[in-house]
PDB file of C-alpha atoms in Angstrom:
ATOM      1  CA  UNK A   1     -20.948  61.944  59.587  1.00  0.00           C
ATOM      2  CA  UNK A   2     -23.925  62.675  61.617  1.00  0.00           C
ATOM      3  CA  UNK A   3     -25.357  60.282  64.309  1.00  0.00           C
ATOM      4  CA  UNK A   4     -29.049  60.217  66.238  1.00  0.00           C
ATOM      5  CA  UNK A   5     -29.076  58.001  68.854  1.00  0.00           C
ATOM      6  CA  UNK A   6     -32.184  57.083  71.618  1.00  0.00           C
ATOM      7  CA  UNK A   7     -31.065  56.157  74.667  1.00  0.00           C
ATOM      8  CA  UNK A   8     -34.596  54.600  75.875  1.00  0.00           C
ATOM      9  CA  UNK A   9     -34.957  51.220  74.182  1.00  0.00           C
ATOM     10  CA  UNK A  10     -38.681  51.511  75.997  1.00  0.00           C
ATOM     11  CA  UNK A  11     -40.764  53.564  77.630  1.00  0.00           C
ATOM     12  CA  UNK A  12     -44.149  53.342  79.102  1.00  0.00           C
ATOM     13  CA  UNK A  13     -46.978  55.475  79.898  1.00  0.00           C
ATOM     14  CA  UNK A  14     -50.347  55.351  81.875  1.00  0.00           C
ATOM     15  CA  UNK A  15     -53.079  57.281  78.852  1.00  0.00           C
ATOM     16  CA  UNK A  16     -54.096  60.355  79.644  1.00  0.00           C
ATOM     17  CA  UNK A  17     -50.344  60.859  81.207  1.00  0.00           C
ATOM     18  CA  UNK A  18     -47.480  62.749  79.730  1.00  0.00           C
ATOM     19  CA  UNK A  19     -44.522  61.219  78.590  1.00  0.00           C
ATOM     20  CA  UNK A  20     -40.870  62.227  76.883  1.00  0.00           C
ATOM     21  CA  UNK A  21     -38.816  60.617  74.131  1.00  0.00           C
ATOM     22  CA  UNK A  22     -35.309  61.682  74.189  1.00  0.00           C
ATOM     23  CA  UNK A  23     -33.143  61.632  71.238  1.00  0.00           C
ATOM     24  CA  UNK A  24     -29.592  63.495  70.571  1.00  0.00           C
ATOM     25  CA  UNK A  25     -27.661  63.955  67.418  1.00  0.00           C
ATOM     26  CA  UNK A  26     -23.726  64.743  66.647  1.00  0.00           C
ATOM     27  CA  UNK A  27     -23.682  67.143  63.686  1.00  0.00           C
ATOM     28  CA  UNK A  28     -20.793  70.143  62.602  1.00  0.00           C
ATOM     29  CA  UNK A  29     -23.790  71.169  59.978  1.00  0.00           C
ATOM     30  CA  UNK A  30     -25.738  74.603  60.929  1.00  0.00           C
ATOM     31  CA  UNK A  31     -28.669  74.150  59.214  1.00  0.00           C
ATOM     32  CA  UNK A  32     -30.445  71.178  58.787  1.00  0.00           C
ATOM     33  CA  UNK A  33     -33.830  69.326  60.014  1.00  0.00           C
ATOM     34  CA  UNK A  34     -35.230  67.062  63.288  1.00  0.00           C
ATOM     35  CA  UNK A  35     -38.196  64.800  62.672  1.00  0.00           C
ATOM     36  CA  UNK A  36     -39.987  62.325  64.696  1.00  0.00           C
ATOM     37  CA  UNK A  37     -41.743  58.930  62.754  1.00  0.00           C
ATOM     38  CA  UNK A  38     -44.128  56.863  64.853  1.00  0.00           C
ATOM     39  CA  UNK A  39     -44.259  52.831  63.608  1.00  0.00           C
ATOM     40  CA  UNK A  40     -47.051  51.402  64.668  1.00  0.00           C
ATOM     41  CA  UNK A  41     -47.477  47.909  64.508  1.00  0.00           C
ATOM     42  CA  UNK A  42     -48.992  48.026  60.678  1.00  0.00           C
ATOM     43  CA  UNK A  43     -45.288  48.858  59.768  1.00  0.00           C
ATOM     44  CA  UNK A  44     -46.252  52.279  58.181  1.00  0.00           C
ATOM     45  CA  UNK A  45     -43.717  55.073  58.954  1.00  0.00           C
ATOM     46  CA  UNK A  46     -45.718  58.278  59.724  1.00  0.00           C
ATOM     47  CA  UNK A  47     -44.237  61.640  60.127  1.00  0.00           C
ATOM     48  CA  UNK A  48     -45.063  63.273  63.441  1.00  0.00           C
ATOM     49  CA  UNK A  49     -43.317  66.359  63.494  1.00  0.00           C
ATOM     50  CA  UNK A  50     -40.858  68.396  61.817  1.00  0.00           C
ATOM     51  CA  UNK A  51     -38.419  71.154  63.409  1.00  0.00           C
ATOM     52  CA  UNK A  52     -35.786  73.355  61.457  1.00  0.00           C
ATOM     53  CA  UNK A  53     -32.722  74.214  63.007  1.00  0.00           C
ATOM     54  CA  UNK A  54     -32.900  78.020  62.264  1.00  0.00           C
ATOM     55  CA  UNK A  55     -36.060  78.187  63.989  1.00  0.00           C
ATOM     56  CA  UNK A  56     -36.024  78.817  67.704  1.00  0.00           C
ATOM     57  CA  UNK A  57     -39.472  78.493  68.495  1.00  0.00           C
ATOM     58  CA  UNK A  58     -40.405  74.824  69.332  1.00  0.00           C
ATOM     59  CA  UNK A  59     -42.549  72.615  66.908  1.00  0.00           C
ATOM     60  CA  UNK A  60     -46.184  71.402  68.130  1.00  0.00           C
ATOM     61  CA  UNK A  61     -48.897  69.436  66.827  1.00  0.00           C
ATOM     62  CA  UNK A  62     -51.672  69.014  68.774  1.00  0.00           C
ATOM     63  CA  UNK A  63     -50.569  66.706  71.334  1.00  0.00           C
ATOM     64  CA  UNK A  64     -47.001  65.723  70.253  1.00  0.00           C
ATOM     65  CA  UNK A  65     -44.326  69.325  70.892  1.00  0.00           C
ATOM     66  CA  UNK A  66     -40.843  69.064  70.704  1.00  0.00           C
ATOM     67  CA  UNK A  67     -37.728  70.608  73.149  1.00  0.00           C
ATOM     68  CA  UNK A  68     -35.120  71.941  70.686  1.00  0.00           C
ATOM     69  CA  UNK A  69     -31.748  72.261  72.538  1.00  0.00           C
ATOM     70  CA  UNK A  70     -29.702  73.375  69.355  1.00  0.00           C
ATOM     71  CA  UNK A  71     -26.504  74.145  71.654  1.00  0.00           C
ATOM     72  CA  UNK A  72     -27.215  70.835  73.593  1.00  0.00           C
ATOM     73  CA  UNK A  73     -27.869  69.104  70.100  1.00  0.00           C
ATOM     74  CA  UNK A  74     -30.792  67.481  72.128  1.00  0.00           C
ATOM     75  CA  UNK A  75     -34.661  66.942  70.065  1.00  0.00           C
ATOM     76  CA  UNK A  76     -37.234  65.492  72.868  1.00  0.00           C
ATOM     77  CA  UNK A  77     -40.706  64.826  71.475  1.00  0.00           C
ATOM     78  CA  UNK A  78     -43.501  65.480  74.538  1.00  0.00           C
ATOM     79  CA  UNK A  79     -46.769  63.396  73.842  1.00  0.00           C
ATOM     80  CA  UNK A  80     -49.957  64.764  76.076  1.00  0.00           C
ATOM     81  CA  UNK A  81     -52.523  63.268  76.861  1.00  0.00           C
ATOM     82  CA  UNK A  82     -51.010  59.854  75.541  1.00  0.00           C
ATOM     83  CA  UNK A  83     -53.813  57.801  74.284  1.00  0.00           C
ATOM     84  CA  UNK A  84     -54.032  54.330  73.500  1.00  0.00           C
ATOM     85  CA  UNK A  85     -52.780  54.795  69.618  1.00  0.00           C
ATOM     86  CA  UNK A  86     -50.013  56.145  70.167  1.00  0.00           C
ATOM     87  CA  UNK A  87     -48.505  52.629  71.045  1.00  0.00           C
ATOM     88  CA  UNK A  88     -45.819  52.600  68.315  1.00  0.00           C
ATOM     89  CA  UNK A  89     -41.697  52.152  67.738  1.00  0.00           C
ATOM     90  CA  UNK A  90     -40.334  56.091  67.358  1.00  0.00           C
ATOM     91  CA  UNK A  91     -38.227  57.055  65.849  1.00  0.00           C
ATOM     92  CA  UNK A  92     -35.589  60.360  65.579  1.00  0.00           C
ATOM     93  CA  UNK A  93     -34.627  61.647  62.485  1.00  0.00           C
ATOM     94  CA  UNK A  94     -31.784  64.054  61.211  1.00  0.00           C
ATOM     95  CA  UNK A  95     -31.765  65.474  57.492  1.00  0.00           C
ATOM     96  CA  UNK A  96     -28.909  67.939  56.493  1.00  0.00           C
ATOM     97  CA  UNK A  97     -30.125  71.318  54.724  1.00  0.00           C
ATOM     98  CA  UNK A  98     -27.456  71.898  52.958  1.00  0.00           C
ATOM     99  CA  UNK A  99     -28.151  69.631  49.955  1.00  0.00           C
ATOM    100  CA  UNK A 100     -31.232  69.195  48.203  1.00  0.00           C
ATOM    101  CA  UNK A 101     -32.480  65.585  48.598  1.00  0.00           C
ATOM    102  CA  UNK A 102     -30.570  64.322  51.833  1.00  0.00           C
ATOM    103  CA  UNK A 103     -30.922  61.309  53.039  1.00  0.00           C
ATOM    104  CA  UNK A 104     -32.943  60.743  56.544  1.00  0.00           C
ATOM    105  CA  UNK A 105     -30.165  59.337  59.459  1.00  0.00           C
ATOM    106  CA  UNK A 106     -32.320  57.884  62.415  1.00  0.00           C
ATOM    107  CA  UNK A 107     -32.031  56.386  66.001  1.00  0.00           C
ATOM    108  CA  UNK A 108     -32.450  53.346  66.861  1.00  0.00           C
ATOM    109  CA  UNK A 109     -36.269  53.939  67.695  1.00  0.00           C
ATOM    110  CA  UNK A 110     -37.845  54.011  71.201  1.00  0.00           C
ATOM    111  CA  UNK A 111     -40.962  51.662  71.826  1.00  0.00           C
ATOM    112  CA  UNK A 112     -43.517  52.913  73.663  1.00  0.00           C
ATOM    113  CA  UNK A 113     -46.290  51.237  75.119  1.00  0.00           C
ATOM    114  CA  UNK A 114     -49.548  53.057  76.495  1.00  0.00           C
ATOM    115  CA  UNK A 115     -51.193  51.120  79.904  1.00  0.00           C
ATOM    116  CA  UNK A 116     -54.815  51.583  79.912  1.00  0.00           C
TER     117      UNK A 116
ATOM    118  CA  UNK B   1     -51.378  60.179  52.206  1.00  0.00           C
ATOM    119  CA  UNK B   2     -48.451  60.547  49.551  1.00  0.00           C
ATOM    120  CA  UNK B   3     -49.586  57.585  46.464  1.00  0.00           C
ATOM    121  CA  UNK B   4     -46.609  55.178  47.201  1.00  0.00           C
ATOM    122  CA  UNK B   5     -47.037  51.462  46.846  1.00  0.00           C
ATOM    123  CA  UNK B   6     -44.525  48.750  47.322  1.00  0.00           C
ATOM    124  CA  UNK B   7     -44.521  45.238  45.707  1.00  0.00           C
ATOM    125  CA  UNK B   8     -44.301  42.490  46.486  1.00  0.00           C
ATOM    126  CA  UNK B   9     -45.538  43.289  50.475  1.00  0.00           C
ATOM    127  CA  UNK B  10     -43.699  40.044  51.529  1.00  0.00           C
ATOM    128  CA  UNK B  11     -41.298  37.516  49.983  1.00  0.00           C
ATOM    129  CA  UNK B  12     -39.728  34.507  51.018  1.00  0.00           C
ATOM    130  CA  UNK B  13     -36.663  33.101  48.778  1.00  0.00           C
ATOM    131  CA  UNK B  14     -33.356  31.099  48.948  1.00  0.00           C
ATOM    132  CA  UNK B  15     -29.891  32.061  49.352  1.00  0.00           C
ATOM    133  CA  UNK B  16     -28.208  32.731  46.119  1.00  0.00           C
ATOM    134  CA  UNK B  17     -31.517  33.543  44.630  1.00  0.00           C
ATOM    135  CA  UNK B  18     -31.888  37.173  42.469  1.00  0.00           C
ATOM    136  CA  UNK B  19     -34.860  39.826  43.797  1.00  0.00           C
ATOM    137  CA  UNK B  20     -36.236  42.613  42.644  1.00  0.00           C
ATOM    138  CA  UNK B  21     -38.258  44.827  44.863  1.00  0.00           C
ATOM    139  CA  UNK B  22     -40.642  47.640  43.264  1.00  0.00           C
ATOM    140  CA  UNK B  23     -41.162  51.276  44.449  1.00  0.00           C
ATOM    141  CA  UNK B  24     -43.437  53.341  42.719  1.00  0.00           C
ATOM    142  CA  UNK B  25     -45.505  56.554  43.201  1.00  0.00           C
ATOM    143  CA  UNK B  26     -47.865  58.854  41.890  1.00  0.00           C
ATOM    144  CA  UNK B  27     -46.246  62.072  43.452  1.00  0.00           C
ATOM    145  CA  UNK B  28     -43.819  62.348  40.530  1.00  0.00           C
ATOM    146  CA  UNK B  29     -41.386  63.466  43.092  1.00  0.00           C
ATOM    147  CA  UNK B  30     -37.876  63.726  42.025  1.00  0.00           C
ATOM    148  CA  UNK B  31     -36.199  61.861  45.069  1.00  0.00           C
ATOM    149  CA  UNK B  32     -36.731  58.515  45.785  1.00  0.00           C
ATOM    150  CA  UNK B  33     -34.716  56.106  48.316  1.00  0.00           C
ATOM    151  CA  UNK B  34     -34.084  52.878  49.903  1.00  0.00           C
ATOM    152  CA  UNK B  35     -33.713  52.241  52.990  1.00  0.00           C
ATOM    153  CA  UNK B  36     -33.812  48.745  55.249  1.00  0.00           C
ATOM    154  CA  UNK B  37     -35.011  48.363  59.187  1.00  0.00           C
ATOM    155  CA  UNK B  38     -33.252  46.202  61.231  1.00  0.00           C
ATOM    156  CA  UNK B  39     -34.003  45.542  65.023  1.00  0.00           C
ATOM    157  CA  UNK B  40     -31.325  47.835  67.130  1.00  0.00           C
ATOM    158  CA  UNK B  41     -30.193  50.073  63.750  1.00  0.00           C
ATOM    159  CA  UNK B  42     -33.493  52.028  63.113  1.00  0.00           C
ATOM    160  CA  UNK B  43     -33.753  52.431  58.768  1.00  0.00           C
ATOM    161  CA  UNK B  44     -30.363  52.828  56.757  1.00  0.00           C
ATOM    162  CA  UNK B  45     -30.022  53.923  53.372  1.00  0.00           C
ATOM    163  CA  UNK B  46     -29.269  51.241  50.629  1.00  0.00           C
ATOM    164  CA  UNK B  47     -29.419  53.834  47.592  1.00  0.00           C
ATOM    165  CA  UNK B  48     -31.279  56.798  46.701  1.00  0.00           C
ATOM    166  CA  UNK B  49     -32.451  58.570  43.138  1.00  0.00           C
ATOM    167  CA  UNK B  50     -32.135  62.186  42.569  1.00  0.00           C
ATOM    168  CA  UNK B  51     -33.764  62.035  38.685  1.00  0.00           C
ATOM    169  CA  UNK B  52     -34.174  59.133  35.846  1.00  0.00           C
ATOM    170  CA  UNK B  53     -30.990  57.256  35.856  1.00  0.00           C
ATOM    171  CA  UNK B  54     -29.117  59.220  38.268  1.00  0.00           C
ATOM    172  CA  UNK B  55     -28.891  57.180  41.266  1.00  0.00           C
ATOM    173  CA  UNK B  56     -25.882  57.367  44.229  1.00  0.00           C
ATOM    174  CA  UNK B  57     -24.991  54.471  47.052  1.00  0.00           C
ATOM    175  CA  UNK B  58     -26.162  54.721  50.526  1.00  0.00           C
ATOM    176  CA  UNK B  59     -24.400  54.049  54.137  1.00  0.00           C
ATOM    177  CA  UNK B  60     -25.120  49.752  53.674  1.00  0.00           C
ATOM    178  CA  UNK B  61     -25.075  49.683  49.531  1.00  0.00           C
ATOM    179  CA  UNK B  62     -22.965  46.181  49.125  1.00  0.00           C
ATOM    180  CA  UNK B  63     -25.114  43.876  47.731  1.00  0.00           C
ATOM    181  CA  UNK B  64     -27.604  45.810  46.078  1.00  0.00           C
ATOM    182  CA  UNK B  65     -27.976  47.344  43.034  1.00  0.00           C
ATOM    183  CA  UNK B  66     -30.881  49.880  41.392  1.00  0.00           C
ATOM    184  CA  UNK B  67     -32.538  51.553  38.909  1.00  0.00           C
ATOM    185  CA  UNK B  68     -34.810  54.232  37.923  1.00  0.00           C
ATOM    186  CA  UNK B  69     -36.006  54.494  34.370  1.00  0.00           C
ATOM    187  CA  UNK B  70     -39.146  56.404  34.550  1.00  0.00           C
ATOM    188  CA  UNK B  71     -39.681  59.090  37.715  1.00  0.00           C
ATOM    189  CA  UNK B  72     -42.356  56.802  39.204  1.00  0.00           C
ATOM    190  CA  UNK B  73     -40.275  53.796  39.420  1.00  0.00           C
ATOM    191  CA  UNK B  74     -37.291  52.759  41.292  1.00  0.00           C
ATOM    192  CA  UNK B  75     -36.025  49.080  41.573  1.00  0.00           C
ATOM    193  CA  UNK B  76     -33.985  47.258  44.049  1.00  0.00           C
ATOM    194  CA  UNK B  77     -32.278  44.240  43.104  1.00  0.00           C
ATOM    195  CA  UNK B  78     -30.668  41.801  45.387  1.00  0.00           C
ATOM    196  CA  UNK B  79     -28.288  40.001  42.688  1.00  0.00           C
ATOM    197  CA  UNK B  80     -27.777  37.221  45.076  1.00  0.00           C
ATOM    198  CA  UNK B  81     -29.366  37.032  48.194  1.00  0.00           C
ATOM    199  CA  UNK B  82     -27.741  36.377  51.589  1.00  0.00           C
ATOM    200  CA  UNK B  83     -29.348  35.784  54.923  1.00  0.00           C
ATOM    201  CA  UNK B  84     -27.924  39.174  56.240  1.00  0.00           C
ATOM    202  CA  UNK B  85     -30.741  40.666  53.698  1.00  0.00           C
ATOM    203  CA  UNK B  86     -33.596  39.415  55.748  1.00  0.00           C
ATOM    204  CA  UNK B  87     -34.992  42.812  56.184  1.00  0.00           C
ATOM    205  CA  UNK B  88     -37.910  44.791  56.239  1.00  0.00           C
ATOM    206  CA  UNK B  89     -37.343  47.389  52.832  1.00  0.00           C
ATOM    207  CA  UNK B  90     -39.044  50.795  52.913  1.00  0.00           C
ATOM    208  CA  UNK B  91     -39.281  52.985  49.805  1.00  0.00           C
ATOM    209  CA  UNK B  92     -39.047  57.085  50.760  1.00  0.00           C
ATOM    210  CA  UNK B  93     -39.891  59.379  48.064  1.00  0.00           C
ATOM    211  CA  UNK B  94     -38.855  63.129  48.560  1.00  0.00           C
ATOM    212  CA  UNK B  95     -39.787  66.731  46.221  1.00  0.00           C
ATOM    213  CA  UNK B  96     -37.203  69.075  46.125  1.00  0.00           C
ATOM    214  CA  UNK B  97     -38.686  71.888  47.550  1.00  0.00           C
ATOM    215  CA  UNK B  98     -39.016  70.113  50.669  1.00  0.00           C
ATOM    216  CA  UNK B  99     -37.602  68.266  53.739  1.00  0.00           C
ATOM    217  CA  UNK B 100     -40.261  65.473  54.626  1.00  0.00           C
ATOM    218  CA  UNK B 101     -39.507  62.720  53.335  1.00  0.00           C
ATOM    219  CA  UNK B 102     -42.693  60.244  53.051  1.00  0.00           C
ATOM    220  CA  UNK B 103     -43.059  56.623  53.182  1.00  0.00           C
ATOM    221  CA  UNK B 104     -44.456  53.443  51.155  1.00  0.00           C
ATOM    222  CA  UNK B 105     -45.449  50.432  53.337  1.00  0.00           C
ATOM    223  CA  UNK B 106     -42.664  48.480  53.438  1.00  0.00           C
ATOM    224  CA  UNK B 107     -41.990  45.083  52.435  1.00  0.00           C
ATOM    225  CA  UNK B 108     -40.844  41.841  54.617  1.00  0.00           C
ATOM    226  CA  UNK B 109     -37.931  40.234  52.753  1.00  0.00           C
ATOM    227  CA  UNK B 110     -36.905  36.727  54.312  1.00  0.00           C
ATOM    228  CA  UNK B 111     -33.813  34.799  53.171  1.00  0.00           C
ATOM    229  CA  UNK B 112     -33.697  31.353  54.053  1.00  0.00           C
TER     230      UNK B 112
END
């Protein structure tokens, strides 16, 4: 069975600064799919970012890239720039590619909080 | 914004009590899931729907039971509830072309 786990309960981050989420996963799959959710305190999941295995080239969007380390199994989402809404719970997600209609297996979620 | 809408948003009911949560969307995607949030275990599956009346247990399924009789609606029932279903219950719909998988707003289930 596959596994995501965050290490980083919490993190926290001056705005305008940089900051990394870390997230690993345990998988014998070859192709399947990395996401990132943000939870802000409304409770609605939002997708941040999507990466497919097969693809070597890193995901971005706008602000928020991620560090694919297939051999490492490590996903890392960078935020830029952090501003103050993107104070949320995040959280990594796994999906297998090899069946249609897989169900999502997160992490535990990492809370971040954004100091003015 | 994908058209999914949860009901009710909140609940508050006894032990031993039955519930019946409501998922339904206007994406007529084929997949649609259930998943619950708990503090320290992230979302887990309860069940998910791959068509009308085809539906397949989840990684935390005891307990629970579902149905989907029309594409835009899938049903979670709590026969009985417990205290360990004090949860916060997402709905996830999916289309089969794709990976994302896109989310309603959740409802706050309490079990006294």
């Amino acid at each position: 069975a596959q596994t995501v786990t965050q290490s980083q309960p919490e993190m926290s981050v001056q705005e305008a600064e940089t900051v990394t989420l870390s997230c690993t996963y345990d998988t014998s799959e070859s192709d399947y799919y990395l996401f990132w959710y943000k939870q802000p305190p409304s409770r609605q999941m939002i997708l941040v970012i999507r990466q497919e295995a097969y693809k070597q080239q890193n995901a971005t969007e706008n602000r928020f890239s991620v560090n694919f380390q297939k051999a490492a199994k490590s996903f890392s989402l960078k935020i830029s720039d952090s501003q103050l809404g993107d104070a949320a719970m995040y959280f990594c997600a796994y999906r297998s590619g090899e069946t249609s209609g897989s169900r999502l297996t997160f992490g535990e979620g990492t809370q971040l909080t954004v100091n003015p | 914004d994908a058209g999914i809408t949860q009901s009710p948003r909140h609940k508050v009911t006894e032990t031993g009590t039955p519930v019946t949560l409501r998922c339904h969307q206007t994406e007529n995607h084929r997949y649609m899931y259930w998943y619950r949030q708990d503090p320290g275990h992230g979302l887990r599956l309860i069940h998910y729907s791959y068509g009308v009346k085809d539906t397949d247990k989840g990684e935390v399924s005891d307990g629970y039971s579902v149905s989907r009789s029309k594409t835009e609606d899938f049903l979670l029932t709590l026969e009985s509830a417990t205290s360990s279903q004090t949860s916060v219950y997402f709905c996830a719909i999916s289309e089969s072309g794709g990976p994302e998988q896109f989310f309603g707003p959740g409802t706050r289930l309490t079990v006294l």
